[in-house]
Tab-separated table of C-alpha atoms in Angstrom:
chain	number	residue	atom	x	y	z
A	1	UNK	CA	0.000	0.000	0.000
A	2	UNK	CA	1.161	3.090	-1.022
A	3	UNK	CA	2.265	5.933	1.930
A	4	UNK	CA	-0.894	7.805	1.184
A	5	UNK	CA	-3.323	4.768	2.573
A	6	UNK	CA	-1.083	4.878	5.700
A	7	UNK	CA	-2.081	6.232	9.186
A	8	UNK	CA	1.722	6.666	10.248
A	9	UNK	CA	1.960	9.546	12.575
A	10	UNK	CA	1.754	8.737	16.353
A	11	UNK	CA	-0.574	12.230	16.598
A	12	UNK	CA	-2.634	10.499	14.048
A	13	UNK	CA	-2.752	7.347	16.094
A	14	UNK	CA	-3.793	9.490	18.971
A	15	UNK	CA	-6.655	11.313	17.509
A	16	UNK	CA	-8.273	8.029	15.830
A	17	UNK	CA	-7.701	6.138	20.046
A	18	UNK	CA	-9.625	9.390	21.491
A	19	UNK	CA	-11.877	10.215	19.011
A	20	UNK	CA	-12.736	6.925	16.729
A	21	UNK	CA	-15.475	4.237	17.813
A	22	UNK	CA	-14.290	1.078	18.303
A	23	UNK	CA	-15.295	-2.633	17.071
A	24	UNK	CA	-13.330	-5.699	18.314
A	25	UNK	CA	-13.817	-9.977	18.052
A	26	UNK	CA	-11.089	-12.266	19.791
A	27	UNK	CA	-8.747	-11.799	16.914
A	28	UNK	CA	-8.649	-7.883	16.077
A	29	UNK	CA	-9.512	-4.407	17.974
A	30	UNK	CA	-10.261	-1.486	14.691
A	31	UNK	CA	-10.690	1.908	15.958
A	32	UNK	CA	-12.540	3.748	12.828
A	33	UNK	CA	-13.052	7.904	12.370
A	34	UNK	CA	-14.852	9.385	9.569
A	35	UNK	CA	-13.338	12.772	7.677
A	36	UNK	CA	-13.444	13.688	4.676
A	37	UNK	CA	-10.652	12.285	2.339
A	38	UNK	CA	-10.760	11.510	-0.885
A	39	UNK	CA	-9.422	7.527	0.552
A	40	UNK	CA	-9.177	5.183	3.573
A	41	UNK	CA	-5.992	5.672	5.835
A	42	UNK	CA	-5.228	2.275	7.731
A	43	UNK	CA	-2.591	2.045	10.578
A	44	UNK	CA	-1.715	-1.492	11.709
A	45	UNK	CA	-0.313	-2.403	15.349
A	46	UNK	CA	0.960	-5.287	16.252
A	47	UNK	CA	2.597	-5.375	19.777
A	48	UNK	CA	5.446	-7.785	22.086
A	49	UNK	CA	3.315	-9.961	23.263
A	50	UNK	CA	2.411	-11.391	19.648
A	51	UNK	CA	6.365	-12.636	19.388
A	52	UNK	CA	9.662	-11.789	18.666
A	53	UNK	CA	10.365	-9.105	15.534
A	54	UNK	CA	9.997	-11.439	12.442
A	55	UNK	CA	6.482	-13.180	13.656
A	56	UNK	CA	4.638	-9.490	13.733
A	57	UNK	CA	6.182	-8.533	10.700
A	58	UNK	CA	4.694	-11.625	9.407
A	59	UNK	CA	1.136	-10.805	10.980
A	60	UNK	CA	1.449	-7.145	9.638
A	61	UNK	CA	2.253	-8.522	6.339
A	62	UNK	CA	-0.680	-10.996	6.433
A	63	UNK	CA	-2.834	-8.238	7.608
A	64	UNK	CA	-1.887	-5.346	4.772
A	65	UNK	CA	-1.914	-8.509	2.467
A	66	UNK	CA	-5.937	-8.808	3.353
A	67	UNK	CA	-6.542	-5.619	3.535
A	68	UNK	CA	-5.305	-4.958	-0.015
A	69	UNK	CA	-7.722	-7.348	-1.241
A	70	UNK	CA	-10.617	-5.629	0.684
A	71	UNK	CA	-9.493	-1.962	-0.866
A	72	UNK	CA	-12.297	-1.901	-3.550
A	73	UNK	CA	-15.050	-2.537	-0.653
A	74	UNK	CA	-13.754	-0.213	2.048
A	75	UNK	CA	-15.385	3.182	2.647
A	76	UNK	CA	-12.772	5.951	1.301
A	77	UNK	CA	-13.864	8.355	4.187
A	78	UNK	CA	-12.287	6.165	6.932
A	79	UNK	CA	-9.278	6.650	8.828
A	80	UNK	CA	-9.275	2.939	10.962
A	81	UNK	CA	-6.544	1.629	13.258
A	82	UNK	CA	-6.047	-2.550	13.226
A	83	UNK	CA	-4.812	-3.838	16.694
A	84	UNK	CA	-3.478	-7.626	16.576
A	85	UNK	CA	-4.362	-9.487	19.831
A	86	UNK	CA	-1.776	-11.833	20.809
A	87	UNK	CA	-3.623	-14.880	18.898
A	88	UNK	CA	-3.439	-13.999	15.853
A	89	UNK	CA	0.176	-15.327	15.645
A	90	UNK	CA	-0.175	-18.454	14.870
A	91	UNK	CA	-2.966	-17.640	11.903
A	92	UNK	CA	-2.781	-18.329	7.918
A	93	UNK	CA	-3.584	-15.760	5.778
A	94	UNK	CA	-6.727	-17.467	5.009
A	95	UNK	CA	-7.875	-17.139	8.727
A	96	UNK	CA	-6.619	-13.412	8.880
A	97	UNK	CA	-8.937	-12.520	5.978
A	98	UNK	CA	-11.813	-14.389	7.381
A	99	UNK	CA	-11.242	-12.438	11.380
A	100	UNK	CA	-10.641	-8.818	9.284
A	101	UNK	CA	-13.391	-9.669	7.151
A	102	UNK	CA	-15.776	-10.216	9.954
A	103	UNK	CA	-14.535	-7.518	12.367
A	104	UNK	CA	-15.021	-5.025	9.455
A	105	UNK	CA	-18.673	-5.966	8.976
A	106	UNK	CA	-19.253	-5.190	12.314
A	107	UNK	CA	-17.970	-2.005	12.322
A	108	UNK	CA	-19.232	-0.987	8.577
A	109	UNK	CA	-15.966	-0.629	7.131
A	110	UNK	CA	-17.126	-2.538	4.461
A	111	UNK	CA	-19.492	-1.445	2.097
């Protein structure tokens, strides 16, 4: 994904915690503002507990990976924050989809 998509800034990580609703199942926590963009911004956390340096990369990569393949569905005027619980570690890519998939239904990130 391209810069542009990205929520990278920890001010803008901030402002989507304090001011975004958020929507979680026992895979995922998404945090999700609405503005007025001309795209969706996504900014992807994965934390320790999940493993050592090369297992989240992994999840983050499965996660922007799924994500990508969502982009045609996902309401542009969303800035949305994906938090990794610690189980998602040992997930295929298949099962990411299926737990993003579901956790951005409930939230209406998908149209």
């Amino acid at each position: 994904m391209r810069k542009s998509y990205r929520v990278k800034k920890e001010k803008e990580f901030q402002y989507v915690f304090k001011n975004g609703k958020s929507y979680a199942n026992k895979k995922f926590v998404v945090y999700v503002l609405v503005k007025e963009q001309p795209h969706f911004r996504v900014g992807i956390s994965v934390g320790k507990k999940i493993g050592n340096a090369v297992t989240r990369n992994a999840v983050k990569r499965k996660i922007r990976a799924s994500i990508y393949e969502m982009k045609d569905r996902i309401d542009p005027s969303l800035d949305f924050l994906v938090i990794a619980r610690p189980s998602v570690s040992n997930l295929s890519s298949k099962e990411v989809y299926s737990n993003l998939l579901h956790v951005f239904k409930l939230s209406k990130i998908i149209k």
